[in-house]
C-alpha positions in Angstrom: 0.0 0.0 0.0 2.9 2.4 0.7 4.1 1.9 -2.9 0.6 2.8 -4.2 0.4 5.8 -1.9 3.9 7.1 -2.9 3.2 6.7 -6.6 -0.1 8.5 -6.3 1.5 11.4 -4.4 4.3 11.4 -6.9 2.1 11.6 -9.9 -0.1 14.4 -8.6 3.0 16.3 -7.4 4.3 16.2 -10.9 1.2 17.9 -12.2 1.4 20.6 -9.5 5.1 21.1 -9.1 6.2 20.3 -12.7 9.5 19.0 -11.4 10.9 16.3 -13.6 13.7 15.3 -11.2 11.2 13.9 -8.8 10.7 11.0 -11.2 14.4 10.2 -11.0 14.3 10.3 -7.2 11.2 8.1 -7.1 12.9 5.5 -9.3 16.0 5.4 -7.2 14.0 5.0 -4.0 12.2 2.0 -5.5 15.5 0.4 -6.6 17.2 0.9 -3.3 14.3 -0.7 -1.4 14.7 -4.4 -0.9 12.1 -4.9 1.8 9.0 -3.9 -0.2 8.6 -0.6 1.7 10.4 2.7 1.6 11.8 3.9 5.0 11.9 7.4 6.3 15.7 7.0 6.5 16.0 6.3 2.7 13.7 9.2 1.9 15.7 11.5 4.2 18.9 10.7 2.3 17.0 11.6 -0.9 15.9 14.9 0.7 19.5 15.7 1.6 20.5 14.9 -2.0 17.8 17.2 -3.3 19.9 20.2 -2.2 22.9 19.3 -4.4 22.1 22.0 -7.0 23.5 24.4 -4.4 26.8 22.9 -5.5 27.6 24.9 -8.6 24.1 24.0 -10.0 21.1 26.1 -10.8 20.6 27.6 -7.4 24.3 28.6 -7.2 24.2 30.1 -10.8 21.2 32.4 -10.1 22.7 33.7 -6.9 26.3 34.1 -8.3 26.1 35.0 -12.0 23.8 37.9 -11.2 26.4 39.6 -9.1 29.7 41.6 -9.3 31.7 38.5 -8.4 31.1 36.2 -11.3 30.9 36.3 -15.1 30.6 33.7 -17.8 31.7 35.5 -20.9 30.7 34.3 -24.4 34.1 33.4 -25.9 33.5 33.5 -29.7 31.3 30.5 -30.3 31.9 29.0 -26.8 29.6 29.7 -23.8 26.9 31.3 -25.9 24.1 28.9 -24.7 21.4 31.1 -26.3 22.6 34.1 -24.2 21.5 32.6 -20.8 24.8 33.5 -19.1 24.8 37.0 -20.5 21.3 37.5 -19.4 22.1 36.6 -15.8 25.1 38.9 -15.6 23.4 41.8 -17.3 20.1 41.3 -15.6 18.2 40.9 -18.8 16.4 37.7 -18.0 12.8 36.8 -18.6 10.3 34.4 -17.1 11.6 31.5 -19.3 15.3 31.9 -18.5 16.7 28.4 -18.1 18.6 28.6 -14.8 16.0 30.7 -13.1 13.2 28.3 -14.1 15.3 25.2 -13.1 16.4 26.7 -9.8 12.8 27.3 -8.8 11.8 23.8 -9.8 14.9 22.4 -7.9 13.9 24.1 -4.7 10.2 22.9 -5.0 11.6 19.4 -5.6 13.6 19.7 -2.4 10.6 20.9 -0.5 8.6 17.9 -1.7 11.4 15.5 -0.9 11.6 16.8 2.7 7.8 16.8 3.2 7.6 13.3 1.9 9.8 12.0 4.7 7.1 13.2 7.2 4.6 10.7 5.8 6.7 7.6 6.5 6.8 7.4 10.3 10.1 9.2 10.8 11.7 9.3 14.2 11.5 12.7 15.9 15.1 13.5 14.9 14.4 12.4 11.3 11.3 14.6 11.1 13.3 17.6 12.5 16.0 17.1 9.9 13.4 16.9 7.1 11.7 20.0 8.3 15.1 21.8 8.4 15.7 20.8 4.7 12.2 22.0 3.9 12.7 25.3 5.7 16.0 25.9 3.9 14.4 25.3 0.5 11.4 27.5 1.3 13.8 30.2 2.5 15.7 30.2 -0.8 12.5 30.4 -2.8 11.5 33.4 -0.6 14.9 35.0 -1.1 14.8 34.6 -4.9 11.1 34.9 -5.9 9.4 36.5 -3.0 6.5 34.0 -2.8 6.6 30.4 -1.6 4.3 27.6 -2.7 3.6 25.7 0.6 1.6 22.5 1.0 0.2 22.1 4.5 -1.9 19.1 3.7 0.5 16.3 2.8 -2.1 13.6 2.3 -4.2 15.1 -0.5 -2.1 16.3 -3.5 -5.2 17.3 -5.4 -5.3 20.5 -3.2 -3.2 23.3 -4.8 -0.4 24.6 -2.6 -1.0 28.0 -1.0 1.4 30.9 -1.6 3.1 32.7 1.2 4.7 36.1 0.8 6.8 38.5 2.8 6.1 38.5 6.6 3.8 35.5 6.3 6.5 33.4 4.7 9.3 34.5 7.1 7.0 33.9 10.1 6.3 30.3 9.0 10.0 29.6 8.4 10.9 31.1 11.8 8.2 29.1 13.5 9.4 25.9 11.8 13.0 26.4 12.7 12.3 27.4 16.3 10.1 24.4 16.9 12.7 21.8 15.7 15.9 23.2 17.3 15.4 21.2 20.5 15.0 17.9 18.5 18.0 18.4 16.1 21.3 16.9 17.2 23.8 18.9 19.2 26.8 16.9 18.1 26.8 15.5 14.6 28.7 15.6 11.3 28.4 19.0 9.7 26.4 17.4 6.8 23.6 16.5 9.2 21.1 19.2 10.1 21.9 20.3 13.6 21.0 22.9 16.2 23.5 25.5 15.1 22.6 25.0 11.4 19.0 26.0 12.3 20.3 29.0 14.3 22.5 30.1 11.4 19.5 29.9 9.0 17.4 31.8 11.5 20.1 34.5 11.5 19.7 34.8 7.7 15.9 35.1 8.0 16.0 37.8 10.7 18.8 39.8 9.0 17.0 39.9 5.7 13.4 40.1 7.0 13.0 43.8 6.2 14.2 43.2 2.6 11.5 40.6 2.1 8.9 43.2 2.9 10.5 45.9 0.8 13.5 45.0 -1.4 13.9 48.5 -2.8 14.3 50.0 0.7 15.0 47.3 3.3 14.5 48.1 6.9 16.2 46.6 9.9 14.0 46.3 13.0 15.8 46.6 16.3 14.2 43.4 17.6 15.2 41.5 14.6 18.9 42.6 14.9 18.8 41.6 18.6 17.7 38.1 17.5 20.6 37.9 15.0 23.0 38.8 17.8 21.6 36.5 20.3 21.5 33.6 17.9 25.2 34.3 17.0 26.0 34.3 20.7 24.4 30.9 21.1 26.5 29.5 18.2 29.7 31.1 19.6 28.8 29.9 23.1 28.6 26.3 21.9 32.4 26.4 21.7 32.3 24.1 18.6 33.9 26.4 16.1 36.9 28.6 15.5 38.4 30.4 12.6 40.8 28.2 10.7 44.5 29.2 10.3 44.3 28.3 6.6 41.2 29.6 4.9 41.1 26.8 2.3 40.8 24.1 5.0 37.1 25.0 4.9 36.8 23.8 1.3 39.5 21.1 1.0 38.7 17.5 0.0 39.1 16.5 3.6 37.2 19.5 5.0 34.9 17.2 6.9 37.7 16.5 9.3 40.0 19.6 8.7 37.6 22.5 9.0 36.9 24.1 12.3 34.4 26.5 10.8 31.8 24.5 8.9 28.5 24.4 10.6 26.3 22.9 7.9 27.6 21.3 4.7 26.4 19.1 1.8 27.9 15.6 1.9 30.3 14.5 -0.9 32.1 11.2 -0.9 33.6 9.4 -3.8 32.0 6.0 -4.2 29.0 7.0 -2.1 27.1 10.1 -3.1 27.4 13.8 -3.7 27.0 16.7 -6.1 28.9 18.8 -8.6 31.4 20.4 -6.3 34.3 19.8 -8.7 32.6 21.9 -11.4 33.3 25.0 -9.3 36.9 24.7 -10.5 36.5 22.9 -13.8 34.1 25.5 -15.3 36.9 28.0 -15.0 40.0 25.9 -15.7 41.4 26.1 -19.3 41.3 23.1 -21.6 45.0 22.6 -21.2 45.0 22.6 -17.4 44.7 19.5 -15.2 41.9 18.6 -14.9 40.8 19.7 -18.4 38.4 22.5 -17.8 35.6 24.3 -19.7 37.3 27.7 -19.8 34.3 29.7 -18.8 33.6 31.2 -15.4 35.7 34.2 -14.2 35.7 37.0 -11.7 35.9 40.7 -12.4 39.0 42.8 -11.8 37.1 45.3 -9.7 36.2 42.5 -7.3 39.7 41.0 -7.4 41.1 44.5 -6.4 39.2 44.4 -3.1 41.9 42.0 -1.8 45.3 42.9 -0.4 48.3 40.9 -1.7 48.8 39.4 1.8 45.2 38.2 2.1 45.4 34.4 1.8 41.8 34.5 0.5 43.1 36.1 -2.7 45.2 33.0 -3.5 48.0 30.9 -2.1 50.0 27.8 -2.8 48.0 25.2 -0.8 49.9 21.9 -0.2 47.0 19.5 0.1 46.8 17.1 -2.8 48.6 13.7 -2.8 50.4 13.1 -6.1 50.5 16.8 -7.1 54.0 18.0 -6.5 53.6 21.6 -7.7 57.4 22.1 -7.7 57.1 25.8 -8.4 54.7 26.2 -5.5 52.3 28.1 -7.9 49.1 29.5 -6.6 46.5 26.7 -6.9 43.6 28.0 -4.8 41.8 31.3 -4.7 42.2 33.6 -7.8 44.3 32.4 -10.7 45.7 35.5 -12.5 48.7 35.7 -14.9 50.8 32.9 -16.4 49.6 29.4 -15.6 51.8 26.4 -15.2 51.7 22.6 -15.4 51.5 21.7 -11.7 53.4 18.5 -12.2 56.3 19.7 -14.3 56.1 23.5 -13.6 56.3 24.1 -17.4 54.4 27.2 -18.6 51.1 26.4 -20.2 49.8 27.6 -23.5 46.4 28.1 -24.9 45.2 26.1 -28.0 46.6 28.7 -30.4 50.1 28.4 -28.8 49.8 31.7 -26.9 51.1 31.8 -23.3 48.2 30.8 -21.0 47.9 34.1 -19.2 44.7 34.8 -17.4 44.3 38.6 -18.0 42.4 40.9 -15.7 40.3 42.2 -18.6 37.1 40.4 -19.4 34.1 41.3 -21.6 30.7 39.7 -21.6 31.4 39.0 -25.3 34.9 38.1 -26.2 35.8 38.5 -30.0 39.6 38.8 -30.2 40.7 35.4 -31.5 44.0 35.6 -29.6 42.3 36.5 -26.3 39.2 34.3 -26.3 40.7 31.7 -24.0 42.8 33.9 -21.8 40.6 36.8 -20.5 39.2 36.8 -17.0 40.7 35.9 -13.6 39.6 32.3 -12.7 38.4 31.2 -9.2 39.2 28.0 -7.3 37.3 28.2 -4.0 37.2 24.4 -3.6 40.7 22.9 -4.0 40.4 20.3 -6.7 40.3 16.7 -5.4 43.1 15.3 -7.7 43.1 11.7 -6.3 39.6 11.5 -7.7 40.3 13.1 -11.1 37.1 13.3 -13.1 35.1 11.5 -10.4 33.0 12.5 -7.5 35.0 14.9 -5.3 35.2 14.5 -1.5 35.0 18.3 -0.7 31.8 18.9 1.3 30.0 22.0 0.2 29.8 24.7 2.8 26.3 26.2 3.4 26.8 27.8 6.8 30.3 28.8 8.2 31.4 30.3 11.5 33.0 33.3 9.7 29.6 34.1 8.2 28.0 33.9 11.6 30.6 36.4 13.0 30.1 38.8 10.1 26.3 38.6 10.4 26.6 39.5 14.1 28.9 42.4 13.2 26.3 43.7 10.7 23.4 43.4 13.2 25.5 45.3 15.7 26.3 48.0 13.2 22.7 48.4 12.2 21.9 48.8 15.9 24.4 51.6 16.3 27.3 49.7 17.8 30.6 50.3 16.0 33.2 49.0 18.5 32.0 45.4 18.5 31.9 45.0 14.7 35.4 46.3 14.4 36.7 43.7 16.8 34.9 40.9 14.9 36.0 42.1 11.5 39.6 42.4 12.5 39.5 38.9 14.1 38.6 37.5 10.7 41.1 39.7 8.8 43.9 38.7 11.2 43.3 35.0 10.5 43.3 35.7 6.7 46.5 37.7 6.7 44.8 41.0 5.9 45.7 44.4 7.5 43.5 45.3 10.5 40.9 48.0 9.8 41.0 51.3 11.8 37.2 51.6 11.5 34.3 49.8 10.0 31.0 50.9 8.4 28.4 49.1 6.3 30.3 49.7 3.0 33.5 48.2 4.4 31.5 45.3 6.0 29.9 44.5 2.6 33.4 44.4 1.0 34.6 42.1 3.8 31.7 39.8 3.3 32.7 39.7 -0.4 36.3 38.8 0.5 35.2 36.1 3.0 32.2 34.6 1.3 33.0 34.9 -2.4 31.5 32.2 -4.7 29.6 30.6 -1.8 26.2 31.7 -3.2 25.3 34.6 -0.8 26.4 37.6 -2.8 23.1 38.4 -4.5 21.3 38.4 -1.2 24.0 40.7 0.3 23.9 43.2 -2.5 20.1 43.4 -2.3 20.2 43.9 1.5 22.8 46.6 1.1 20.9 48.4 -1.7 23.6 47.7 -4.3 22.1 45.1 -6.5 20.7 47.5 -9.1 23.9 49.6 -9.4 26.1 49.3 -12.4 29.3 47.2 -12.3 31.7 45.8 -15.0 29.7 44.6 -18.0 26.4 45.5 -16.3 24.6 48.8 -16.5 22.1 50.1 -13.9 18.9 48.1 -14.3 15.3 47.8 -13.5 13.9 47.4 -9.9 11.8 44.5 -11.1 15.1 42.4 -11.0 15.1 42.5 -7.2 12.9 39.5 -7.7 13.2 36.6 -10.1 10.2 35.9 -12.4 7.9 33.0 -11.6 8.5 30.4 -14.3 5.6 30.3 -16.8 5.3 26.5 -16.3 4.6 27.1 -12.6 2.0 29.7 -13.2 0.2 27.3 -15.5 -0.2 24.6 -12.8 -0.7 26.7 -9.6 -3.3 29.5 -9.8 -2.2 30.7 -6.3 1.1 31.9 -7.8 1.1 35.4 -9.4 3.8 36.8 -11.7 6.1 39.2 -10.1 5.7 42.9 -11.1 7.4 43.9 -14.3 7.5 40.5 -16.0 
C-alpha cells in the first residue's frame, strides 16, 4: 500500500510542481528498497541529496552569476548557450530563462522530498532534519522569488499549494526552525542538520526580514537585529567552532575533518554520493590545465582588487593534494591570475593557439579577439580540486553555513543597531586570520566588502547586494537596471499549474 500511496502522491505532485527530477528520485527510491517498503531513512537521504544543486548548480548560478563576483563571458562560439549566461550577468532575463526556471523547480523538488519524509513514520530527529531541509528550500524560494508555494496538507495532493509572501513566509520559516531546534542533534557531522545550522538559518531570516517586505528599501527592525546577535552568541557559546588558520581548509577534499568553521555542509564522498562540487573549479579551468576545464567562469577585476596581496583568500600555494608535486609552489587556490603552469612539471602552459596561457584581468561579456578568447578573466578556485579522484565525485563537502559568516552577520546586526566598537573587533579577528591588515574603523560599506572577500562564490552575494541596496547599481559589464530584477520571475510553467502563484511585477 505504501508503494501505491507514494506513486499516487508522486504523480499528482508532478502535475502541480512540474519537477521532472522527482521521477528520478522516485525510481532510485524504489530500486534501493529491498524490503517492499520505503523507509523514512531512505527518503531522508533523498531529501538531503535534493539540495545538491546548491553545489555549482542552478541555485548557485542564479545567486552568483547575477552579481559583481562572477561572469561567464561568451568566448567566440563558446559559452553562448542562447545568451543565458549574458542574461544573468546583465540582468536581462525573462520568465523563461533556463537557470531561473530550473532553480525554482529544484527548490520545490527539495521541499517535496523533505515533506515526503514526514509521511513515512520518521523518528523525531528524522522529522526535524526533514523540516530543516524544507525550511531551507522554502527560504531560498522566498529569497529569490518573494513567494513560496507551501503545502500544509501532505495527504491530498489534489489540493493546490497555498502561496506565502513577505512576513507571512518569514514567520512560518521562523516558526518551523524554532520548533525543531530542541530535537535536532547537538553533536553531529556537519552534513547532518543540527541545532547550530538551524540557528544560522534563523540569523539569515532575521537579517533579511526587512528586505523581504520591501526589497527596494530594506529596513532593519531593532528586535530582529537583537535576535541575530543572540543567535550568533548561542553558536559562539557552543564552543564548537573557531576560525581556521588556513582559509582553504574549509573547502578542501578532507574539510569534513579539517575545517573548524563549517556548521552545515552538503555531503560529498567518492564512491558513495554527492553533487557537482568539482565543477566550481572545472568550469573556470582552461582546456590545457589539469583537470581539463571548460574555460568559462571568471571573476571581475574590480572585485579582485578588493583584496590585499597578503590576504590568503586572494590565492595561495596550498599543499594539500597527494600526487600533485607543484614544484614551483604556484598559486593553486583562490584567484588564478597571470601565467599558468603545469602543476606536475612546472612548465608554462599555452592556450590552444600556442599563446602563453595568461589569465588577464580584462574580461568582456562577449569576447571576440581570437588571440584572447581563451585567456581573459581571472579564474576562481574556492574548492581545491580533489586530484586523487580526477574526473570522479570529489570529496569536498559543500559549505552552506560557516562560522565566519555567523561572525560577520553578528557584526552587521551590531552596526545596524548603532554599535561600531563590537563590529570592528569581529571584522579584525577575521582579517587577522586571513593575513589582511586590520581596519581602523568599520562601516556598512566596508563590511559589505569584507563579506565579499570572505564569502566569495559561496552563493550569498546576490542576497547581500540586495540587503545593502547595491544590486541595481552598475558594475563591470552590467549597467544600472530595472527594480523588477530584485525578484526573479515566476516560471511560466509554474503559473500554468498553480493558480495561487502570481507573476512578479514587471515580468
